């Protein structure tokens, strides 16, 4: 089976990990800071806090922004469940905003309408999580305008998007947001096994996120309530977690990040190849916002005029042909957990129509041209099979 995504681990990655294993610190050591500095510099953000997953990063970013019971977080239904769950961890309510027909990211027209309505009802969100689906940035200028008008905070869920650009600047620089989150899960662009990071330019937010990553414990006398009792002294000043990443993982991250530009180029070359192979087929290829340069985590095609049955038959045809296609994502509001919170089919029709038509094809840096040819052939025969 050709998977839809996979990591690329080289000898230099293994050497970097082994070096840490032989060193004094396998966690809470110097490599984590090196990794944080490297990512922050690469994307142009002031602060970086590495954690054990993007899910943890979203959670502590929400808490650091003061999200709590009685508050609301809005996000897109076309995302991984973690983009919404972070609100529930904080005791806040979740609501969704339907997606744009072309980019499949948050629809700014819908968002504006929903904000106008929420202002009348007194139900404005405290936080909006903007997910850069497949690696393509949301319309951040538009979002920033609304953020200023309505006073909400913005977290960019850039789990798909490290290396992507918006207006020729790196995603993660937080120019139009309060914080950005990256994921280093093996299917993402660079990996640490499991891992994530919060990027921000806000020193107070960074300080809070760092505290929450490690039990809410501080060793900095200026943050303590009492004079230190001695050199051993620390204080727990908030209820935090153990969301720490290890130096072992960070070493893998540092080593992987050295190849980010190669990864982006390799992904982009494979996207070009798909784009030309599919030019005359009855499918929608990924549409790109002129101001965005995708990191190409995913290559998502959409069947035209399909229904649930044809979508499923097409998908099964590819799987039977050894192509590890996937669907990103089952709209989050349709998950049983969210149904129990009151969401229903029909609530977000653009997302639901997308779900009936979308298929993610294999895309990763080491996907060979022979493998890609076989994906392309199976797409062609799959379309014939359902026509
Ligand atoms: C992968 C992913 C996450 C969660 O990342 P983890 O590092 O696995 O916790 C969150 N949001 C989106 C959009 C993702 O794709």
Short mmCIF file of C-alpha atoms and ligand atoms in Angstrom, two decimals:
data_model
loop_
_atom_site.label_atom_id
_atom_site.label_comp_id
_atom_site.label_asym_id
_atom_site.label_seq_id
_atom_site.Cartn_x
_atom_site.Cartn_y
_atom_site.Cartn_z
CA UNK A 1 0.00 0.00 0.00
CA UNK A 2 1.30 3.46 -0.92
CA UNK A 3 0.39 5.52 2.18
CA UNK A 4 -1.11 9.01 1.95
CA UNK A 5 1.78 10.37 3.98
CA UNK A 6 4.94 9.13 5.61
CA UNK A 7 8.01 10.33 7.41
CA UNK A 8 11.49 10.52 5.93
CA UNK A 9 14.12 9.35 8.42
CA UNK A 10 17.76 9.47 7.33
CA UNK A 11 21.01 8.34 8.90
CA UNK A 12 21.76 11.87 10.09
CA UNK A 13 18.43 11.89 11.98
CA UNK A 14 19.31 8.61 13.65
CA UNK A 15 22.80 9.86 14.53
CA UNK A 16 21.35 13.02 16.08
CA UNK A 17 18.96 10.98 18.22
CA UNK A 18 21.66 8.53 19.29
CA UNK A 19 23.91 11.41 20.27
CA UNK A 20 21.25 12.64 22.71
CA UNK A 21 20.71 9.13 24.04
CA UNK A 22 24.41 8.98 24.89
CA UNK A 23 24.39 12.43 26.49
CA UNK A 24 23.56 13.55 30.04
CA UNK A 25 20.09 14.84 29.27
CA UNK A 26 17.48 12.88 27.38
CA UNK A 27 14.77 15.32 28.46
CA UNK A 28 14.72 18.89 29.83
CA UNK A 29 18.16 19.36 28.29
CA UNK A 30 19.68 21.82 25.82
CA UNK A 31 18.38 20.35 22.56
CA UNK A 32 14.80 21.42 23.22
CA UNK A 33 15.86 25.05 23.39
CA UNK A 34 17.91 24.63 20.25
CA UNK A 35 14.87 23.22 18.46
CA UNK A 36 12.67 26.05 19.72
CA UNK A 37 15.18 28.69 18.62
CA UNK A 38 15.58 27.07 15.22
CA UNK A 39 11.84 26.98 14.51
CA UNK A 40 11.27 30.50 15.88
CA UNK A 41 14.06 31.90 13.71
CA UNK A 42 12.90 30.02 10.66
CA UNK A 43 9.33 31.35 10.86
CA UNK A 44 10.14 34.75 12.31
CA UNK A 45 8.37 34.48 15.66
CA UNK A 46 9.84 35.83 18.88
CA UNK A 47 8.96 32.93 21.23
CA UNK A 48 8.63 29.17 20.77
CA UNK A 49 7.47 26.62 23.33
CA UNK A 50 7.97 22.99 22.28
CA UNK A 51 5.51 20.43 23.68
CA UNK A 52 4.63 16.77 23.23
CA UNK A 53 1.91 17.32 20.59
CA UNK A 54 0.01 19.97 18.68
CA UNK A 55 -3.01 18.97 20.74
CA UNK A 56 -1.14 19.99 23.91
CA UNK A 57 0.03 23.15 22.15
CA UNK A 58 -3.57 24.09 21.30
CA UNK A 59 -4.67 23.38 24.87
CA UNK A 60 -2.05 25.56 26.55
CA UNK A 61 -2.42 28.30 23.93
CA UNK A 62 -6.15 28.45 24.73
CA UNK A 63 -5.50 28.53 28.48
CA UNK A 64 -2.80 31.16 28.09
CA UNK A 65 -5.31 33.31 26.19
CA UNK A 66 -7.65 33.00 29.16
CA UNK A 67 -10.22 30.70 27.54
CA UNK A 68 -12.46 29.17 30.19
CA UNK A 69 -16.01 28.25 31.18
CA UNK A 70 -18.56 30.62 29.69
CA UNK A 71 -16.28 31.47 26.76
CA UNK A 72 -16.63 30.39 23.13
CA UNK A 73 -14.11 29.14 20.60
CA UNK A 74 -14.95 29.04 16.91
CA UNK A 75 -13.21 26.97 14.29
CA UNK A 76 -13.79 25.18 11.00
CA UNK A 77 -15.62 21.85 10.83
CA UNK A 78 -13.10 20.61 8.24
CA UNK A 79 -10.20 19.88 10.54
CA UNK A 80 -8.85 17.27 12.90
CA UNK A 81 -10.92 17.09 16.09
CA UNK A 82 -8.08 18.57 18.17
CA UNK A 83 -8.72 22.09 16.77
CA UNK A 84 -12.10 22.06 18.54
CA UNK A 85 -11.36 19.80 21.52
CA UNK A 86 -8.91 22.33 22.95
CA UNK A 87 -11.88 24.53 23.87
CA UNK A 88 -13.63 21.66 25.65
CA UNK A 89 -10.49 20.95 27.72
CA UNK A 90 -10.80 24.52 29.00
CA UNK A 91 -14.50 24.16 29.76
CA UNK A 92 -15.43 26.53 26.91
CA UNK A 93 -18.11 26.10 24.25
CA UNK A 94 -17.30 25.26 20.63
CA UNK A 95 -19.01 26.56 17.53
CA UNK A 96 -18.09 26.18 13.88
CA UNK A 97 -18.01 28.42 10.83
CA UNK A 98 -18.58 26.85 7.43
CA UNK A 99 -15.76 26.57 4.91
CA UNK A 100 -14.93 28.46 1.74
CA UNK A 101 -15.95 26.62 -1.46
CA UNK A 102 -12.52 26.98 -3.02
CA UNK A 103 -9.87 26.83 -0.32
CA UNK A 104 -11.82 24.63 2.16
CA UNK A 105 -10.53 26.95 4.88
CA UNK A 106 -12.73 29.11 7.16
CA UNK A 107 -15.11 31.17 5.02
CA UNK A 108 -14.58 34.82 5.87
CA UNK A 109 -18.02 35.84 4.54
CA UNK A 110 -19.72 33.31 6.80
CA UNK A 111 -17.49 34.33 9.69
CA UNK A 112 -18.42 38.00 9.29
CA UNK A 113 -22.14 37.14 9.19
CA UNK A 114 -21.88 34.91 12.22
CA UNK A 115 -19.98 37.58 14.15
CA UNK A 116 -22.64 40.18 13.36
CA UNK A 117 -25.29 37.82 14.64
CA UNK A 118 -23.26 36.87 17.72
CA UNK A 119 -22.75 40.52 18.58
CA UNK A 120 -26.53 41.03 18.64
CA UNK A 121 -26.99 37.90 20.78
CA UNK A 122 -24.06 38.57 23.10
CA UNK A 123 -22.37 35.32 22.03
CA UNK A 124 -19.13 36.56 20.47
CA UNK A 125 -16.19 34.11 20.55
CA UNK A 126 -13.12 34.72 22.68
CA UNK A 127 -10.88 32.68 20.39
CA UNK A 128 -11.01 31.74 16.71
CA UNK A 129 -8.81 28.82 15.61
CA UNK A 130 -7.85 29.29 11.97
CA UNK A 131 -6.74 26.00 10.43
CA UNK A 132 -4.45 26.19 7.40
CA UNK A 133 -5.88 23.13 5.68
CA UNK A 134 -3.44 21.06 3.63
CA UNK A 135 -0.77 23.70 4.28
CA UNK A 136 -2.50 26.67 2.66
CA UNK A 137 -2.93 29.76 4.82
CA UNK A 138 -6.34 31.15 5.67
CA UNK A 139 -7.16 34.66 4.51
CA UNK A 140 -5.35 36.20 7.47
CA UNK A 141 -5.75 39.88 6.48
CA UNK A 142 -9.52 39.48 6.38
CA UNK A 143 -9.46 37.52 9.64
CA UNK A 144 -7.29 40.14 11.30
CA UNK A 145 -9.73 42.88 10.31
CA UNK A 146 -12.56 40.97 12.00
CA UNK A 147 -10.36 40.22 15.00
CA UNK A 148 -9.77 43.93 15.51
CA UNK A 149 -13.42 44.80 14.96
CA UNK A 150 -14.82 42.17 17.33
CA UNK A 151 -11.95 41.78 19.79
CA UNK A 152 -11.42 38.03 19.63
CA UNK A 153 -8.04 36.31 19.75
CA UNK A 154 -6.65 34.16 16.94
CA UNK A 155 -4.75 30.89 17.13
CA UNK A 156 -3.42 29.58 13.82
CA UNK A 157 -3.57 25.79 13.74
CA UNK A 158 -0.68 25.39 11.33
CA UNK A 159 -0.29 21.66 11.97
CA UNK A 160 -0.20 21.21 8.17
CA UNK A 161 1.66 24.33 7.33
CA UNK A 162 5.24 24.66 8.58
CA UNK A 163 7.21 26.08 5.65
CA UNK A 164 4.14 27.57 4.01
CA UNK A 165 3.92 31.27 3.31
CA UNK A 166 1.32 34.00 3.35
CA UNK A 167 2.02 37.26 1.53
CA UNK A 168 5.56 35.97 1.03
CA UNK A 169 6.16 35.68 4.76
CA UNK A 170 6.44 32.43 6.71
CA UNK A 171 3.38 30.98 8.38
CA UNK A 172 4.12 31.04 12.10
CA UNK A 173 5.36 34.62 12.30
CA UNK A 174 2.09 35.49 14.08
CA UNK A 175 1.78 38.79 12.23
CA UNK A 176 -2.02 38.43 12.21
CA UNK A 177 -2.54 36.13 15.19
CA UNK A 178 -1.86 35.74 18.89
CA UNK A 179 -0.25 32.32 18.51
CA UNK A 180 0.53 29.65 15.94
CA UNK A 181 0.68 25.93 16.56
CA UNK A 182 2.72 23.34 14.63
CA UNK A 183 2.45 19.54 14.76
CA UNK A 184 5.40 17.17 14.38
CA UNK A 185 3.41 13.97 14.01
CA UNK A 186 5.02 11.59 11.46
CA UNK A 187 2.52 12.34 8.66
CA UNK A 188 3.15 16.09 8.95
CA UNK A 189 5.90 18.01 7.17
CA UNK A 190 8.67 17.54 9.73
CA UNK A 191 8.46 15.07 12.57
CA UNK A 192 9.68 14.44 16.09
CA UNK A 193 7.68 11.20 16.44
CA UNK A 194 5.09 13.03 18.50
CA UNK A 195 5.47 16.72 19.12
CA UNK A 196 4.13 20.20 18.75
CA UNK A 197 5.01 23.84 19.32
CA UNK A 198 3.42 27.14 20.25
CA UNK A 199 4.83 30.21 18.49
CA UNK A 200 4.00 33.74 19.62
CA UNK A 201 5.33 37.28 19.72
CA UNK A 202 3.57 38.00 23.02
CA UNK A 203 5.93 37.62 25.98
CA UNK A 204 3.15 37.18 28.57
CA UNK A 205 1.51 34.49 26.49
CA UNK A 206 4.84 32.71 26.00
CA UNK A 207 5.54 32.83 29.73
CA UNK A 208 2.13 31.38 30.53
CA UNK A 209 2.45 28.62 27.93
CA UNK A 210 5.86 27.67 29.29
CA UNK A 211 4.48 27.49 32.81
CA UNK A 212 1.52 25.33 31.76
CA UNK A 213 3.77 22.96 29.83
CA UNK A 214 5.44 21.88 33.06
CA UNK A 215 2.95 21.60 35.94
CA UNK A 216 2.58 25.34 36.47
CA UNK A 217 5.90 25.26 38.30
CA UNK A 218 8.32 28.17 38.26
CA UNK A 219 11.92 28.43 39.40
CA UNK A 220 12.12 32.16 38.70
CA UNK A 221 12.19 34.14 41.99
CA UNK A 222 10.44 37.11 40.34
CA UNK A 223 7.35 34.96 39.81
CA UNK A 224 7.25 33.49 43.30
CA UNK A 225 4.96 34.41 46.14
CA UNK A 226 7.64 33.81 48.77
CA UNK A 227 11.35 34.36 49.08
CA UNK A 228 13.05 31.11 47.90
CA UNK A 229 13.58 28.82 50.90
CA UNK A 230 16.88 27.74 49.38
CA UNK A 231 18.46 26.63 46.12
CA UNK A 232 16.02 23.68 45.87
CA UNK A 233 12.99 25.90 45.98
CA UNK A 234 10.29 26.07 43.31
CA UNK A 235 6.67 27.15 43.40
CA UNK A 236 3.60 25.85 41.66
CA UNK A 237 1.70 29.01 40.78
CA UNK A 238 -0.86 27.58 38.30
CA UNK A 239 -2.41 24.23 37.46
CA UNK A 240 -0.24 23.02 34.59
CA UNK A 241 0.47 19.70 32.91
CA UNK A 242 3.34 17.52 31.88
CA UNK A 243 3.25 18.39 28.19
CA UNK A 244 7.04 18.37 27.76
CA UNK A 245 8.79 17.09 24.66
CA UNK A 246 12.02 15.11 25.16
CA UNK A 247 15.51 16.03 23.97
CA UNK A 248 15.45 12.77 22.02
CA UNK A 249 12.48 14.05 20.02
CA UNK A 250 13.85 17.57 19.76
CA UNK A 251 17.09 16.18 18.25
CA UNK A 252 15.04 14.51 15.54
CA UNK A 253 13.22 17.81 14.99
CA UNK A 254 16.46 19.81 14.68
CA UNK A 255 17.81 17.33 12.17
CA UNK A 256 14.56 17.20 10.16
CA UNK A 257 14.23 20.97 10.08
CA UNK A 258 17.54 21.20 8.23
CA UNK A 259 15.75 19.56 5.30
CA UNK A 260 12.57 21.64 5.40
CA UNK A 261 13.36 23.44 2.14
CA UNK A 262 14.04 20.12 0.40
CA UNK A 263 10.80 18.73 1.75
CA UNK A 264 8.83 21.69 0.47
CA UNK A 265 10.43 21.44 -2.97
CA UNK A 266 9.82 17.69 -3.17
CA UNK A 267 6.19 18.06 -2.15
CA UNK A 268 5.65 20.90 -4.55
CA UNK A 269 7.20 18.98 -7.48
CA UNK A 270 4.82 16.07 -6.83
CA UNK A 271 1.89 18.48 -6.68
CA UNK A 272 2.85 19.89 -10.09
CA UNK A 273 2.93 16.38 -11.47
CA UNK A 274 -0.54 15.58 -10.12
CA UNK A 275 -1.87 18.91 -11.35
CA UNK A 276 -0.80 18.30 -14.94
CA UNK A 277 -1.89 14.64 -14.92
CA UNK A 278 -5.37 15.62 -13.74
CA UNK A 279 -5.83 18.73 -15.85
CA UNK A 280 -8.43 17.21 -18.16
CA UNK A 281 -10.13 14.86 -15.69
CA UNK A 282 -13.54 15.54 -14.12
CA UNK A 283 -12.09 16.35 -10.71
CA UNK A 284 -11.34 19.57 -8.85
CA UNK A 285 -7.69 20.05 -8.12
CA UNK A 286 -6.55 22.07 -5.09
CA UNK A 287 -7.29 25.77 -5.57
CA UNK A 288 -4.68 28.25 -4.36
CA UNK A 289 -5.23 31.66 -2.83
CA UNK A 290 -2.97 34.10 -4.75
CA UNK A 291 -1.50 35.42 -1.47
CA UNK A 292 -0.70 31.95 -0.12
CA UNK A 293 2.07 29.50 -0.86
CA UNK A 294 1.08 26.11 0.50
CA UNK A 295 3.42 23.79 2.39
CA UNK A 296 1.50 20.98 0.66
CA UNK A 297 0.88 18.66 3.57
CA UNK A 298 -2.04 17.17 1.62
CA UNK A 299 -3.11 16.89 -2.01
CA UNK A 300 -6.92 16.88 -1.87
CA UNK A 301 -9.00 16.24 -4.97
CA UNK A 302 -12.75 16.61 -5.18
CA UNK A 303 -15.02 14.49 -7.33
CA UNK A 304 -17.48 16.52 -9.36
CA UNK A 305 -21.18 15.71 -9.01
CA UNK A 306 -20.51 12.71 -6.84
CA UNK A 307 -22.68 11.44 -4.03
CA UNK A 308 -21.92 9.33 -1.01
CA UNK A 309 -22.06 6.07 -3.03
CA UNK A 310 -19.80 7.15 -5.89
CA UNK A 311 -17.37 8.79 -3.47
CA UNK A 312 -17.16 5.59 -1.52
CA UNK A 313 -16.78 3.43 -4.63
CA UNK A 314 -14.00 5.67 -5.93
CA UNK A 315 -12.26 5.53 -2.55
CA UNK A 316 -12.56 1.75 -2.34
CA UNK A 317 -11.30 1.35 -5.91
CA UNK A 318 -8.12 3.22 -4.94
CA UNK A 319 -7.64 1.29 -1.72
CA UNK A 320 -8.12 -2.01 -3.58
CA UNK A 321 -5.49 -0.82 -6.07
CA UNK A 322 -3.00 -0.40 -3.23
CA UNK A 323 -3.32 3.37 -2.91
CA UNK A 324 -3.61 4.51 0.70
CA UNK A 325 -6.03 7.34 0.08
CA UNK A 326 -7.70 9.09 2.98
CA UNK A 327 -10.41 11.66 3.70
CA UNK A 328 -9.50 14.86 5.52
CA UNK A 329 -11.77 15.29 7.35
CA UNK A 330 -15.05 13.94 8.61
CA UNK A 331 -16.66 17.26 9.60
CA UNK A 332 -16.07 17.63 13.32
CA UNK A 333 -19.65 18.67 14.12
CA UNK A 334 -20.84 15.26 12.83
CA UNK A 335 -18.78 13.34 15.38
CA UNK A 336 -20.99 11.69 18.02
CA UNK A 337 -19.33 13.70 20.79
CA UNK A 338 -20.27 16.97 19.06
CA UNK A 339 -23.72 15.66 18.06
CA UNK A 340 -24.35 15.22 21.79
CA UNK A 341 -23.49 18.89 22.24
CA UNK A 342 -26.30 19.80 19.86
CA UNK A 343 -24.80 19.86 16.36
CA UNK A 344 -26.67 18.22 13.49
CA UNK A 345 -26.25 17.18 9.87
CA UNK A 346 -27.12 20.18 7.71
CA UNK A 347 -25.55 22.70 10.10
CA UNK A 348 -22.56 23.37 7.82
CA UNK A 349 -23.64 22.44 4.28
CA UNK A 350 -20.49 23.50 2.43
CA UNK A 351 -18.33 21.34 4.72
CA UNK A 352 -20.74 18.43 4.36
CA UNK A 353 -20.77 18.67 0.55
CA UNK A 354 -16.98 18.77 0.62
CA UNK A 355 -16.95 15.64 2.77
CA UNK A 356 -19.00 13.76 0.14
CA UNK A 357 -16.40 14.55 -2.56
CA UNK A 358 -12.93 14.92 -1.05
CA UNK A 359 -10.10 12.39 -1.33
CA UNK A 360 -6.49 12.92 -0.18
CA UNK A 361 -3.95 11.28 -2.48
CA UNK A 362 -0.51 10.10 -1.37
CA UNK A 363 1.90 13.00 -1.01
CA UNK A 364 5.25 12.89 0.74
CA UNK A 365 8.85 13.74 -0.16
CA UNK A 366 9.99 10.20 -0.94
CA UNK A 367 6.97 9.27 -3.09
CA UNK A 368 8.71 7.92 -6.22
CA UNK A 369 7.59 8.73 -9.76
CA UNK A 370 6.69 5.08 -10.30
CA UNK A 371 4.50 5.19 -7.23
CA UNK A 372 2.98 8.46 -8.33
CA UNK A 373 2.26 6.99 -11.77
CA UNK A 374 0.39 4.18 -10.16
CA UNK A 375 -1.65 6.67 -8.09
CA UNK A 376 -2.49 8.59 -11.26
CA UNK A 377 -3.49 5.43 -13.14
CA UNK A 378 -5.73 4.36 -10.30
CA UNK A 379 -7.40 7.77 -10.18
CA UNK A 380 -8.13 7.49 -13.90
CA UNK A 381 -9.49 3.94 -13.63
CA UNK A 382 -11.42 4.88 -10.48
CA UNK A 383 -13.15 7.73 -12.31
CA UNK A 384 -14.04 5.33 -15.15
CA UNK A 385 -15.40 2.84 -12.63
CA UNK A 386 -17.87 5.37 -11.20
CA UNK A 387 -18.85 7.11 -14.44
C1 LIG B 1 -2.40 16.60 13.28
C2 LIG B 1 -3.28 17.74 13.63
C3 LIG B 1 -3.47 18.16 14.95
C4 LIG B 1 -2.96 17.40 16.13
O1 LIG B 1 -1.61 17.21 16.08
P1 LIG B 1 -0.91 16.23 17.14
O2 LIG B 1 0.52 16.68 17.10
O3 LIG B 1 -1.11 14.85 16.61
O4 LIG B 1 -1.54 16.45 18.46
C5 LIG B 1 -4.23 19.29 15.18
N1 LIG B 1 -4.79 19.97 14.17
C6 LIG B 1 -4.66 19.58 12.89
C7 LIG B 1 -5.29 20.39 11.81
C8 LIG B 1 -3.92 18.44 12.59
O5 LIG B 1 -3.81 18.03 11.32
#
